[in-house]
mmCIF file of C-alpha atoms in Angstrom:
data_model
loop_
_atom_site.group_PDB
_atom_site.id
_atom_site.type_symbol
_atom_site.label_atom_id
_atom_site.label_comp_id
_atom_site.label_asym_id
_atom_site.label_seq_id
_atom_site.Cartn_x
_atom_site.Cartn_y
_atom_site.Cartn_z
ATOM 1 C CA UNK A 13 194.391 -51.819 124.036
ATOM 2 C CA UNK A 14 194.654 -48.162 123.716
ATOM 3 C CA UNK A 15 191.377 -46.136 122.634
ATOM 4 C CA UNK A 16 191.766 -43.668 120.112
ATOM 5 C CA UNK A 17 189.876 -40.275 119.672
ATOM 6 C CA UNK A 18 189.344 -38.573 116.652
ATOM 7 C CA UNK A 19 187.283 -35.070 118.035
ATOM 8 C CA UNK A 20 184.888 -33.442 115.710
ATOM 9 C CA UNK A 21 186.721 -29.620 114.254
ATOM 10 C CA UNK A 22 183.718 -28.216 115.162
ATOM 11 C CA UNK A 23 180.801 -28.678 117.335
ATOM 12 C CA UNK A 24 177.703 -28.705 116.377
ATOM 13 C CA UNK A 25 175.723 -28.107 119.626
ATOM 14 C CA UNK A 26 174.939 -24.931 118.150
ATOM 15 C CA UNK A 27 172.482 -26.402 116.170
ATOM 16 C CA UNK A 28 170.422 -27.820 118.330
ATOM 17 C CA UNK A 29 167.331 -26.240 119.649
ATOM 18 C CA UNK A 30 167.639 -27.851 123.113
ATOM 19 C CA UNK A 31 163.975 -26.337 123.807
ATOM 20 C CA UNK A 32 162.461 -28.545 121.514
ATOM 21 C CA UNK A 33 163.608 -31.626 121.114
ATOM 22 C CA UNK A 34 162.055 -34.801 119.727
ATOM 23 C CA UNK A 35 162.975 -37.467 121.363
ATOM 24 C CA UNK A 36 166.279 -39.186 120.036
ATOM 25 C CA UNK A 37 166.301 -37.310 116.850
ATOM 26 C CA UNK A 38 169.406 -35.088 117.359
ATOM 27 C CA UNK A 39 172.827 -36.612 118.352
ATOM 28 C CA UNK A 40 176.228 -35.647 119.600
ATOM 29 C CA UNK A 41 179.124 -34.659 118.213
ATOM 30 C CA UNK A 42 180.846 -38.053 118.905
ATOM 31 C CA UNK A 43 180.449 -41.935 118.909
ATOM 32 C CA UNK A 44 182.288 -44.647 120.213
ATOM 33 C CA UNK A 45 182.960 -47.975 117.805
ATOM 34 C CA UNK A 46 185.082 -51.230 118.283
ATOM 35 C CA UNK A 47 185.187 -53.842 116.295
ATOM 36 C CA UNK A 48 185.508 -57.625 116.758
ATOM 37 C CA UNK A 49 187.703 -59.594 114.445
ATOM 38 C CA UNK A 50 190.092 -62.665 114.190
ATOM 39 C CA UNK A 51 188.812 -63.692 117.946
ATOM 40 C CA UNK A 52 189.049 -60.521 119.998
ATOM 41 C CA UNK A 53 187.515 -56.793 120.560
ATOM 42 C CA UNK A 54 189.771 -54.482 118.779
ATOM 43 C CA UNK A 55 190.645 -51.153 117.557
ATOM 44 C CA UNK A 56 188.593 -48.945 119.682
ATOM 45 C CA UNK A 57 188.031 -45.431 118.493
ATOM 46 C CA UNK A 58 185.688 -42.460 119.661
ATOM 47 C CA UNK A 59 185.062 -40.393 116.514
ATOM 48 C CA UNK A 60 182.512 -37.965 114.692
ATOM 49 C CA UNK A 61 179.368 -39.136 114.763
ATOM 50 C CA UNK A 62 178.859 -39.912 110.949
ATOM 51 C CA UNK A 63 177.133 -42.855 108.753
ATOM 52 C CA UNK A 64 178.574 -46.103 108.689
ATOM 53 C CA UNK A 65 179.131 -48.166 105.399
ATOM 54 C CA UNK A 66 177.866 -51.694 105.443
ATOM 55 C CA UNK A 67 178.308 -54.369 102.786
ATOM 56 C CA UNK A 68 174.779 -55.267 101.762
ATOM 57 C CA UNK A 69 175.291 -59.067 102.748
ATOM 58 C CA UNK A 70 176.151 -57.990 106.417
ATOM 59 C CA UNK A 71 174.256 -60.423 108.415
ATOM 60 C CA UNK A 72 172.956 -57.918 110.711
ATOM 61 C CA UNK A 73 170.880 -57.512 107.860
ATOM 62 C CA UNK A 74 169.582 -60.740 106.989
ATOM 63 C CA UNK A 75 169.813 -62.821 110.056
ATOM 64 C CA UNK A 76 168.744 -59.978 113.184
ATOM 65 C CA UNK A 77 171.679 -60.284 115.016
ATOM 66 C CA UNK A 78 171.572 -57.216 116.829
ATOM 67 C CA UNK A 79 171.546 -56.172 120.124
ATOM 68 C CA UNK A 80 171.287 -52.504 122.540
ATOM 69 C CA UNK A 81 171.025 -51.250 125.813
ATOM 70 C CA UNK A 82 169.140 -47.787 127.240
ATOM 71 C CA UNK A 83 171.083 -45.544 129.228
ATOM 72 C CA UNK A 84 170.791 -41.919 130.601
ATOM 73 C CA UNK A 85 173.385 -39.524 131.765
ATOM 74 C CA UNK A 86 172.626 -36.018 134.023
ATOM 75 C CA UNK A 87 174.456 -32.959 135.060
ATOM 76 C CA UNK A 88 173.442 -31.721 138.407
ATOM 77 C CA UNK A 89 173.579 -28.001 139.711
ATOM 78 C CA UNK A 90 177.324 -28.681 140.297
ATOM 79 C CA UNK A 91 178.071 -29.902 136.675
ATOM 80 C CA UNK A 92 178.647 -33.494 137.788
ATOM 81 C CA UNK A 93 177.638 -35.708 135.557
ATOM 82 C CA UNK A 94 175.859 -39.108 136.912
ATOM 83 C CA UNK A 95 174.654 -42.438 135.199
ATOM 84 C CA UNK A 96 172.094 -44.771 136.739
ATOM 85 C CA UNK A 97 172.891 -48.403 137.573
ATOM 86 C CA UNK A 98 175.160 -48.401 134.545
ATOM 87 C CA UNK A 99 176.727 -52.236 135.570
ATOM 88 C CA UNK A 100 173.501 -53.325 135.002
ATOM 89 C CA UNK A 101 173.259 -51.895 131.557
ATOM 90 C CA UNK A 102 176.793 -53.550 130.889
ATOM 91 C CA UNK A 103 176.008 -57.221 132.349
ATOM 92 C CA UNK A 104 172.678 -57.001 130.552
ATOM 93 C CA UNK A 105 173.721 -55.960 126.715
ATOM 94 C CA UNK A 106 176.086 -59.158 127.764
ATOM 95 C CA UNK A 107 173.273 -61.351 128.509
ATOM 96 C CA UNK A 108 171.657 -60.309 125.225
ATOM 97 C CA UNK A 109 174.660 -60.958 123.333
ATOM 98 C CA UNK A 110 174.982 -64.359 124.601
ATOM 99 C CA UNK A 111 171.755 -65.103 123.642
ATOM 100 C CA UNK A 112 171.799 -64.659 120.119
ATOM 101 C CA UNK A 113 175.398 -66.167 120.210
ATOM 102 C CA UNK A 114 177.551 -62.968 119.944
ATOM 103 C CA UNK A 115 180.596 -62.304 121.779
ATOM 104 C CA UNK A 116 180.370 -60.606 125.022
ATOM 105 C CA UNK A 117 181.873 -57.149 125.505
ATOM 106 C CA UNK A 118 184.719 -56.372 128.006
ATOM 107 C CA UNK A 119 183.752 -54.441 130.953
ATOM 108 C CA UNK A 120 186.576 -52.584 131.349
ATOM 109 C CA UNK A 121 186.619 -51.295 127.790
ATOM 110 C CA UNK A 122 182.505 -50.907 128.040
ATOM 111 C CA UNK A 123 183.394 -47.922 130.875
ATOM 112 C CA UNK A 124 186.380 -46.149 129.329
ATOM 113 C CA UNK A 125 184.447 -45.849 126.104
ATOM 114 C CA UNK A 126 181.344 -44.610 127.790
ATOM 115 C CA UNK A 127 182.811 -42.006 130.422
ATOM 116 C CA UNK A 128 185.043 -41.028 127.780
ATOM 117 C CA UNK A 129 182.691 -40.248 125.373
ATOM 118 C CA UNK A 130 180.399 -38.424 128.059
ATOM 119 C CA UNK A 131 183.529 -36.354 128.953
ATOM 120 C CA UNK A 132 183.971 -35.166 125.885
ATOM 121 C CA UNK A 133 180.500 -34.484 124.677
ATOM 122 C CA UNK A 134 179.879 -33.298 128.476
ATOM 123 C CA UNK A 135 178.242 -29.882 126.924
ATOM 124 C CA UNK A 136 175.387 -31.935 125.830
ATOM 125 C CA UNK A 137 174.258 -32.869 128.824
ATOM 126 C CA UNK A 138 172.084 -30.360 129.983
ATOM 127 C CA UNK A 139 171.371 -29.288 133.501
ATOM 128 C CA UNK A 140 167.856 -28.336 134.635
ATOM 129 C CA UNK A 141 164.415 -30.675 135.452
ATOM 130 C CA UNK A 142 163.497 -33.390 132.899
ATOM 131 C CA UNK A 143 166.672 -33.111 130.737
ATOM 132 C CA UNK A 144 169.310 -35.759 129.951
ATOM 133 C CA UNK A 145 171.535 -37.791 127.422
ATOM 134 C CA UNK A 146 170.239 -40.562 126.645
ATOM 135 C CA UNK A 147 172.715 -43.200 125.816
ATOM 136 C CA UNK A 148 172.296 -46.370 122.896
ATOM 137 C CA UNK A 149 175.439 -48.657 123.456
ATOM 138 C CA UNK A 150 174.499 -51.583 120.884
ATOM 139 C CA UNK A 151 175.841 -54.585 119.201
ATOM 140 C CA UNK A 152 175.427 -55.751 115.330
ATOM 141 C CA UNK A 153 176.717 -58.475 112.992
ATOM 142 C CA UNK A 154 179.124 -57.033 110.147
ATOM 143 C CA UNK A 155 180.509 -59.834 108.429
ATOM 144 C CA UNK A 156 179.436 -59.851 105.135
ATOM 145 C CA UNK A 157 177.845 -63.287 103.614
ATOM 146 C CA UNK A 158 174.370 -64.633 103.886
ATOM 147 C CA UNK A 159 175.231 -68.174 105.073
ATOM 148 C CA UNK A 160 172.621 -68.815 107.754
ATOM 149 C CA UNK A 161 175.465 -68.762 110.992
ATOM 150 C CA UNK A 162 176.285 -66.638 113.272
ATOM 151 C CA UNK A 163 178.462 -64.026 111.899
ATOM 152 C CA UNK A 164 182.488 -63.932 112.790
ATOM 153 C CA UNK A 165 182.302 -60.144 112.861
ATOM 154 C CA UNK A 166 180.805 -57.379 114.678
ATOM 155 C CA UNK A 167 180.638 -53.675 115.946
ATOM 156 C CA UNK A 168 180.336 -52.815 119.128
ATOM 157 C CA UNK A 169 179.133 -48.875 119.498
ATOM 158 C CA UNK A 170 177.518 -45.996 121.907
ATOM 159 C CA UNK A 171 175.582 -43.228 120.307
ATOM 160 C CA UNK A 172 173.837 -40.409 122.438
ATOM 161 C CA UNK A 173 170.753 -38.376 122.129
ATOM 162 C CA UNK A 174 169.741 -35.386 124.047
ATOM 163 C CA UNK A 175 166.320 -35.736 125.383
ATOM 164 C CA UNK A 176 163.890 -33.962 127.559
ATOM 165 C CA UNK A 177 161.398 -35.280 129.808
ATOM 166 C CA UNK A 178 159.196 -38.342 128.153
ATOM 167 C CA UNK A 179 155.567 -37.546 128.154
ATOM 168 C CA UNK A 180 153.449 -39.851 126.369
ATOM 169 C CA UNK A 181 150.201 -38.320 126.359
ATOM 170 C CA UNK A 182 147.378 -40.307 127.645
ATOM 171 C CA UNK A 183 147.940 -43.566 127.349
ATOM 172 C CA UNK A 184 145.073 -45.996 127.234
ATOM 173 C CA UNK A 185 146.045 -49.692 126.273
ATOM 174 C CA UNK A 186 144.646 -52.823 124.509
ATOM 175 C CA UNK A 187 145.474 -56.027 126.605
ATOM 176 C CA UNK A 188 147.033 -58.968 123.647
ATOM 177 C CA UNK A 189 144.696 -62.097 122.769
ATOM 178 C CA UNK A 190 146.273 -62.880 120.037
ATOM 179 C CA UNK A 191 149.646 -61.480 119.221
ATOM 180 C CA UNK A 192 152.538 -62.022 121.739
ATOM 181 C CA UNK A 193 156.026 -60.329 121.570
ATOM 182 C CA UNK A 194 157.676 -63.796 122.982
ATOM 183 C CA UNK A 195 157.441 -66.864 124.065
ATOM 184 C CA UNK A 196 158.751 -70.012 126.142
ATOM 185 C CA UNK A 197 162.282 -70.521 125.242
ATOM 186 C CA UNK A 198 162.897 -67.306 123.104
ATOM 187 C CA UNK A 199 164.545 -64.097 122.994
ATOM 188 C CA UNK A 200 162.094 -62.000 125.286
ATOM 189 C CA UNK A 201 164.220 -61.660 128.447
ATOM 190 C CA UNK A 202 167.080 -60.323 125.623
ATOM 191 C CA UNK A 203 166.893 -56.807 124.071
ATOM 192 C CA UNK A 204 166.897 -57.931 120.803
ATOM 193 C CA UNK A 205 166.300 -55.641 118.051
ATOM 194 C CA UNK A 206 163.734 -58.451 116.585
ATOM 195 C CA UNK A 207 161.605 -58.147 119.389
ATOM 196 C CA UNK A 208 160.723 -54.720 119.084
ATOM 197 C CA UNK A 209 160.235 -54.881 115.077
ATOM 198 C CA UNK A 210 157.770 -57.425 116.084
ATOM 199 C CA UNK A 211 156.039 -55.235 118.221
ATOM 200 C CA UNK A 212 155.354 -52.785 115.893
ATOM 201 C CA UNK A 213 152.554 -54.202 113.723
ATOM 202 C CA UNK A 214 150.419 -55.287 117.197
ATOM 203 C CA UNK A 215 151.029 -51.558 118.119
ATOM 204 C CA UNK A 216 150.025 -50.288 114.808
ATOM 205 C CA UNK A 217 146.471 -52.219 114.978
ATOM 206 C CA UNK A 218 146.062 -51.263 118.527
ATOM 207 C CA UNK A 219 146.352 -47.448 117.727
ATOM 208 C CA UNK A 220 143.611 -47.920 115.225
ATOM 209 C CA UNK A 221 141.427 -48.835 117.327
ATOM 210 C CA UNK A 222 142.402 -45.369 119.256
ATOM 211 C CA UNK A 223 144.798 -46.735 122.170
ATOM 212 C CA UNK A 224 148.381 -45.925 123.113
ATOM 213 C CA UNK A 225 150.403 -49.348 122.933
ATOM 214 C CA UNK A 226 149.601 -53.454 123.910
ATOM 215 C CA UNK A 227 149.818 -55.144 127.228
ATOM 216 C CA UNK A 228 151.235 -58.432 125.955
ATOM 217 C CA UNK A 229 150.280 -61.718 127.609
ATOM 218 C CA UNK A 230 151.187 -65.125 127.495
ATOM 219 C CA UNK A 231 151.705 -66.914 124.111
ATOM 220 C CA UNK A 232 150.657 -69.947 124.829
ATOM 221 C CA UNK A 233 147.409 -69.050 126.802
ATOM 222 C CA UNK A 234 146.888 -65.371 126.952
ATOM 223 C CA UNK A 235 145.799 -65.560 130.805
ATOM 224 C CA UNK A 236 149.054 -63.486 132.569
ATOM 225 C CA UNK A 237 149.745 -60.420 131.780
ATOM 226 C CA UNK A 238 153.535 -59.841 131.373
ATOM 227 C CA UNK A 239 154.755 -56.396 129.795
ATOM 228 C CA UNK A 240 153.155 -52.933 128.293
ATOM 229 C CA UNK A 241 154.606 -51.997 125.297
ATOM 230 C CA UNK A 242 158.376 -51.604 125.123
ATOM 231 C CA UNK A 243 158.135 -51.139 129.260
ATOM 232 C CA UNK A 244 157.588 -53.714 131.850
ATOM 233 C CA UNK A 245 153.866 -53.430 133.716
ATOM 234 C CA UNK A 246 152.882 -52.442 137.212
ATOM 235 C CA UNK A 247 149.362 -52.785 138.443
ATOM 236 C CA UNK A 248 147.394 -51.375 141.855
ATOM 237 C CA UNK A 249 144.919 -53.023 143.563
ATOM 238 C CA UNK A 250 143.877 -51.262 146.457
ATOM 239 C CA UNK A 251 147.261 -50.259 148.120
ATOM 240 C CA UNK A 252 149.413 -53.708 147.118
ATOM 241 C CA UNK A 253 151.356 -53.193 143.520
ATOM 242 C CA UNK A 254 151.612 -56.065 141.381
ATOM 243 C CA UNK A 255 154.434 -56.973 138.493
ATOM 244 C CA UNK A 256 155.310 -60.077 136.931
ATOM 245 C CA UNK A 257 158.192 -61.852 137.720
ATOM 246 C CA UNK A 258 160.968 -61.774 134.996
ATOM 247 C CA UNK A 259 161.309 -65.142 132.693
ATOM 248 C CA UNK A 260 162.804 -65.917 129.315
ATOM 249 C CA UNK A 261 159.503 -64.108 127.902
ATOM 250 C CA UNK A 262 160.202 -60.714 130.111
ATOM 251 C CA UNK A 263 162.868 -58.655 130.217
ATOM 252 C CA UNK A 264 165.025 -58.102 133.295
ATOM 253 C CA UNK A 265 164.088 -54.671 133.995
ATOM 254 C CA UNK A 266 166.370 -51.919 135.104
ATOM 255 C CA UNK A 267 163.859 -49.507 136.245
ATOM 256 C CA UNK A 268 161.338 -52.118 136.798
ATOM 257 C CA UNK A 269 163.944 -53.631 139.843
ATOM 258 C CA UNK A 270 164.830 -49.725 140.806
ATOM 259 C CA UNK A 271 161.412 -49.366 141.932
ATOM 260 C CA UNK A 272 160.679 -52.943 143.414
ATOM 261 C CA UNK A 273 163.955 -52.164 145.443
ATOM 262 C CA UNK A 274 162.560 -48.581 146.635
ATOM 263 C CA UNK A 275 158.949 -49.941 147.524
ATOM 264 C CA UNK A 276 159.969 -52.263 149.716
ATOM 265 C CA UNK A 277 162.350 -49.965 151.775
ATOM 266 C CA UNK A 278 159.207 -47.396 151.537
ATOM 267 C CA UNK A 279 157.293 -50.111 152.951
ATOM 268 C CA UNK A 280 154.541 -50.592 150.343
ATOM 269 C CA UNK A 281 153.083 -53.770 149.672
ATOM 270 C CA UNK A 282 154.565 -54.685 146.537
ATOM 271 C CA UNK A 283 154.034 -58.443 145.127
ATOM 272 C CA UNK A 284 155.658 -60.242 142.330
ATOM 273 C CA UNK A 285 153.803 -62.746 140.774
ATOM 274 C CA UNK A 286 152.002 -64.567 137.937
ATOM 275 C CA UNK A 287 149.042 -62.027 137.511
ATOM 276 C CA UNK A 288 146.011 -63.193 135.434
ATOM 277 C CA UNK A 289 144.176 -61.081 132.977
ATOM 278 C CA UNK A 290 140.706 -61.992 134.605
ATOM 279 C CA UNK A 291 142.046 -60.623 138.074
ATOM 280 C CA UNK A 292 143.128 -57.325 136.804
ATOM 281 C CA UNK A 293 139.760 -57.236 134.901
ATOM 282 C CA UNK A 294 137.802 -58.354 138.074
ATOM 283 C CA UNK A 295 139.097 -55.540 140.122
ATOM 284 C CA UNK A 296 138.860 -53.220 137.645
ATOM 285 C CA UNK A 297 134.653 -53.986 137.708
ATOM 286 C CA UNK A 298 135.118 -53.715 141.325
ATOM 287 C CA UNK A 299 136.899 -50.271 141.608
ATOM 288 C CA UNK A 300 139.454 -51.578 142.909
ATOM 289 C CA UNK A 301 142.193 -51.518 140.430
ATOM 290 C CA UNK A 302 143.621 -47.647 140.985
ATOM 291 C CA UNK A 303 146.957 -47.402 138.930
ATOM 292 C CA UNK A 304 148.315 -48.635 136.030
ATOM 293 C CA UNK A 305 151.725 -47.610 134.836
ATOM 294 C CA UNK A 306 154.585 -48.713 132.501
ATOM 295 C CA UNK A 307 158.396 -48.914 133.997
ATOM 296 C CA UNK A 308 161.180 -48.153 131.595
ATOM 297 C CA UNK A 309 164.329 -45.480 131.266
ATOM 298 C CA UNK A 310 162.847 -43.283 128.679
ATOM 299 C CA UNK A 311 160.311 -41.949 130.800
ATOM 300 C CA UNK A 312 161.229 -44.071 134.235
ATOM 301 C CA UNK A 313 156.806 -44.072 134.874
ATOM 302 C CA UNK A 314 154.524 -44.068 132.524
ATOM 303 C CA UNK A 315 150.875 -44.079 133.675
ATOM 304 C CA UNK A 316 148.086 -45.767 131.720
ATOM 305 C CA UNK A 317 144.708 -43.985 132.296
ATOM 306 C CA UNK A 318 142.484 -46.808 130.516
ATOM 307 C CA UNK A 319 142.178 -50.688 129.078
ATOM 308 C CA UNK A 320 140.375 -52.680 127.154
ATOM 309 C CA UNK A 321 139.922 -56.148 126.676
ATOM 310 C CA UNK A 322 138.344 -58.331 124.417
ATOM 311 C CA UNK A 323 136.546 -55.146 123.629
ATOM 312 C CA UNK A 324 135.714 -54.596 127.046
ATOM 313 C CA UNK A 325 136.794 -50.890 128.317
ATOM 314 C CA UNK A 326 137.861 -49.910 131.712
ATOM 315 C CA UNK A 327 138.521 -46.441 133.146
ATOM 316 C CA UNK A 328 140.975 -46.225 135.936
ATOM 317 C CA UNK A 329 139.719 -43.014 138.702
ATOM 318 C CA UNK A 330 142.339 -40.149 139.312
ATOM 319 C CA UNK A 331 144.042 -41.207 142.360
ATOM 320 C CA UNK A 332 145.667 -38.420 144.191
ATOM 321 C CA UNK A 333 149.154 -38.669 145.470
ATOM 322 C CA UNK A 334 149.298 -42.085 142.781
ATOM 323 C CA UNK A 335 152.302 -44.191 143.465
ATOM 324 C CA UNK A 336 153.437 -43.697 140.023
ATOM 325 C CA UNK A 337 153.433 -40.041 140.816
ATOM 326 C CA UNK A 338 155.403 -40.924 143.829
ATOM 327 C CA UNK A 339 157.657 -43.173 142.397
ATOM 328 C CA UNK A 340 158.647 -41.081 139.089
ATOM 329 C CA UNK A 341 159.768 -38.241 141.480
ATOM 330 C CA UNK A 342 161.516 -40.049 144.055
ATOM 331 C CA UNK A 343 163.824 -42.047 141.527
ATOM 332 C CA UNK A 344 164.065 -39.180 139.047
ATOM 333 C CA UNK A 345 165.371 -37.104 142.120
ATOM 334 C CA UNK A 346 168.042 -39.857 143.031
ATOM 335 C CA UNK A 347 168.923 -40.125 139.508
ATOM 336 C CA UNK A 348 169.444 -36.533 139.257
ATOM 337 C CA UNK A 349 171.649 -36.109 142.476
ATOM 338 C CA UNK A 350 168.775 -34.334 144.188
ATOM 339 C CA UNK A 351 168.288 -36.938 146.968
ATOM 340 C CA UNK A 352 169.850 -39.324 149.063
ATOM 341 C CA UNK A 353 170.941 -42.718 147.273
ATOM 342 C CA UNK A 354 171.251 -44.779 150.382
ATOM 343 C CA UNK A 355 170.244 -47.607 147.456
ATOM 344 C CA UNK A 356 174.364 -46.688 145.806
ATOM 345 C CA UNK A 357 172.594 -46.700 142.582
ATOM 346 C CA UNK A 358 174.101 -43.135 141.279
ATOM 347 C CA UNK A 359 177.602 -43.875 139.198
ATOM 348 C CA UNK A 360 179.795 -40.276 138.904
ATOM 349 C CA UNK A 361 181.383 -39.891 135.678
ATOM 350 C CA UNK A 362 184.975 -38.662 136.629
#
């Protein structure tokens, strides 16, 4: 099927103070859409980024059947533009889909409508340390009706954001003993929509109480520690790294199995595991827990400085030359085109 393009009579780049930008609050001049009707993906158009109009039955609404993906896109010195493991993104939206019994999206159709767009909203990629586009393909239910089914229609689109580098302040972090964002047999391992709006209240309570964001655990026993936040968890004890291994409560990781990858052709002791609560605790107590740090695309490492649990607080020491230090650079550089990617991770947008 042919994709159509509508372009935007005038830019509005313009408008955009690229110096100060919050993150994915401004957004290009286009966006791709497709729709699936009668069966099949159809009718795919890039177009103005403008509202969409909904009937107020859609079941997106009433029924959560919605699914995204995080992407980024940079311009090197050369004006080459580059995306990161974007396959991944594709098979995993996919995986999502199929979860909460949507139709998966063509591959072929998922590219051209991505490096299309990019091409043509190129300008708002913007060269220089710390800056990228960062990309929000997503899927939502449209047909209208609130019969509890699975809907019959969707809408398949990318939107982009420019965005600078993610700093998160200090981050300290309560460790969950009661809520959990998932459980056996559920939607965690999918990027639902739902399972972020049921972060949020957890979050809010945390932040209250004067820290960052939640390390969720278990739901049925609260021992194992699975992700931080919206990001999946790393922890260092003495010089091995720690993460849990993915399940159908943790989600498959893009960054989080970037960096697993590069530690163990770096050589650093790097174990994936169950990892219980009272052994991150433990070595905290002992001194021996140095790092902490989140794993996600918006910010690739985030470190966490402090915990608490069960009202229990832990500093972690300044470590110099940290691994999360190490890591953020060293992936940031091969996602930028400013090192070797003997890993073939880098994808050139053409």
């Amino acid at each position: 099927m042919a994709l159509h393009i509508e372009k935007i009579a005038k830019s509005r780049i313009s408008e955009v103070d690229f110096n100060n930008l919050q993150f994915g609050h401004e957004f290009t001049d286009h966006m791709f859409e497709c729709d699936f009707e009668d069966g099949e993906w159809q009718n795919p158009v890039i177009k103005p980024y403008q509202p969409i109009l909904f009937d107020p039955s859609a079941k997106v609404f009433h029924y959560g059947q919605a699914v995204f993906e995080g992407m980024k896109a940079y311009k090197d010195d050369d004006d080459k533009i580059w995306l990161f493991r974007p396959e991944q993104n594709q098979e995993r939206i996919n995986i999502s889909a199929e979860r909460l019994d949507m139709p998966s999206f063509p591959k072929d159709l998922f590219f051209e409508g991505l490096t299309t767009l990019l091409k043509i909203d190129s300008e708002w990629i913007q060269k220089g340390e710390g800056n990228s586009l960062y990309i929000r393909p997503f899927i939502i239910a449209t047909e209208h009706g609130i019969s509890a089914s699975a809907s019959n229609r969707y809408k398949f689109m990318i939107i982009c954001s420019p965005v600078q580098a993610y700093y998160a302040g200090e981050v300290r972090v309560v460790i969950a003993d009661k809520y959990s964002r998932s459980a056996n047999g559920g939607v965690g391992y999918a990027k639902a929509a739902g399972n972020y709006a049921g972060s949020f209240y957890p979050a809010r309570l945390a932040r209250e109480k004067g820290f960052q964001q939640v390390v969720w655990t278990d739901s049925c026993t609260h021992e194992y520690l699975e992700e931080a936040g919206v990001m999946n968890v790393f922890f260092r004890i003495n010089n091995t790294l720690l993460t849990a291994p993915t399940s159908d409560r943790i989600l498959d990781g893009i960054t989080r199995k970037s960096i697993i990858q590069f530690l163990e052709s770096e050589g650093i002791d790097i174990e994936v595991r169950p990892i219980k609560v009272t052994e991150i605790v433990e070595a905290a107590r002992k001194g021996e827990l140095l790092e902490m740090f989140g794993a996600g695309t918006a910010a690739v490492v985030s470190p966490i400085l402090g915990f608490s649990h069960q009202g229990e607080n832990f500093e972690l020491p300044k470590v110099e030359n940290s691994y999360a230090s190490f890591i953020k650079k060293s992936i940031t550089a091969i996602q930028q085109n400013k090192a070797e990617d003997k890993f073939g991770w880098r994808y050139e947008v053409k």
